[in-house]
Amino acid sequence: MEHGPAIFAAIVFLLFGAALLAWTGARALRGAPVAEGVRPVVAVPVGLLAGGVSLALGVWCLAGP
């Protein structure tokens, strides 16, 4: 009964994390701004960190008891 919500949350975290990493990487490689009004030196690492944390949370949700 508890596995349904955990799997749903994991899928949401994994999709969001993958999309955020892809978006950040594509924008950074093109030299386009990652976030409006934020310096790339700050925006790229924060975007990568947030994407990585989201992926880690997705894996954690799947590995839970």
Tab-separated table of C-alpha atoms in Angstrom:
chain	number	residue	atom	x	y	z
A	1	MET	CA	0.000	0.000	0.000
A	2	GLU	CA	2.827	2.431	0.816
A	3	HIS	CA	4.850	1.592	-2.266
A	4	GLY	CA	2.581	3.445	-4.709
A	5	PRO	CA	3.215	6.945	-3.331
A	6	ALA	CA	6.939	6.227	-2.898
A	7	ILE	CA	7.261	5.105	-6.510
A	8	PHE	CA	5.316	8.147	-7.714
A	9	ALA	CA	7.514	10.510	-5.678
A	10	ALA	CA	10.652	8.770	-6.957
A	11	ILE	CA	9.542	9.138	-10.566
A	12	VAL	CA	8.780	12.827	-10.059
A	13	PHE	CA	12.161	13.475	-8.413
A	14	LEU	CA	14.045	11.508	-11.065
A	15	LEU	CA	12.311	13.213	-13.987
A	16	PHE	CA	12.753	16.669	-12.490
A	17	GLY	CA	16.414	16.043	-11.659
A	18	ALA	CA	17.208	14.695	-15.111
A	19	ALA	CA	15.397	17.569	-16.822
A	20	LEU	CA	17.122	20.157	-14.643
A	21	LEU	CA	20.555	18.667	-15.328
A	22	ALA	CA	19.847	18.530	-19.064
A	23	TRP	CA	18.544	22.118	-19.090
A	24	THR	CA	21.488	23.454	-17.099
A	25	GLY	CA	24.022	21.579	-19.203
A	26	ALA	CA	22.499	22.632	-22.517
A	27	ARG	CA	22.242	26.288	-21.502
A	28	ALA	CA	25.767	26.350	-20.064
A	29	LEU	CA	27.297	24.756	-23.181
A	30	ARG	CA	25.609	27.314	-25.432
A	31	GLY	CA	26.642	30.201	-23.219
A	32	ALA	CA	23.001	31.148	-22.665
A	33	PRO	CA	21.835	32.292	-19.245
A	34	VAL	CA	20.680	29.469	-17.008
A	35	ALA	CA	18.554	31.731	-14.813
A	36	GLU	CA	17.334	35.230	-15.596
A	37	GLY	CA	19.292	37.911	-13.751
A	38	VAL	CA	21.753	35.509	-12.106
A	39	ARG	CA	25.437	35.302	-12.964
A	40	PRO	CA	26.407	32.013	-14.686
A	41	VAL	CA	29.136	31.476	-12.076
A	42	VAL	CA	26.366	31.092	-9.480
A	43	ALA	CA	23.503	29.699	-11.576
A	44	VAL	CA	25.304	26.707	-13.111
A	45	PRO	CA	26.586	25.140	-9.860
A	46	VAL	CA	23.274	25.757	-8.086
A	47	GLY	CA	21.368	24.175	-10.986
A	48	LEU	CA	23.690	21.181	-11.032
A	49	LEU	CA	23.469	20.799	-7.266
A	50	ALA	CA	19.666	20.976	-7.289
A	51	GLY	CA	19.477	18.415	-10.110
A	52	GLY	CA	21.854	16.073	-8.309
A	53	VAL	CA	19.948	16.381	-5.036
A	54	SER	CA	16.694	15.658	-6.845
A	55	LEU	CA	18.182	12.525	-8.436
A	56	ALA	CA	19.520	11.407	-5.057
A	57	LEU	CA	16.075	11.884	-3.483
A	58	GLY	CA	14.517	9.834	-6.273
A	59	VAL	CA	16.935	6.992	-5.669
A	60	TRP	CA	16.374	7.254	-1.921
A	61	CYS	CA	12.610	6.974	-2.431
A	62	LEU	CA	13.077	3.820	-4.475
A	63	ALA	CA	15.529	2.281	-1.998
A	64	GLY	CA	13.366	2.948	1.044
A	65	PRO	CA	11.931	0.114	3.141
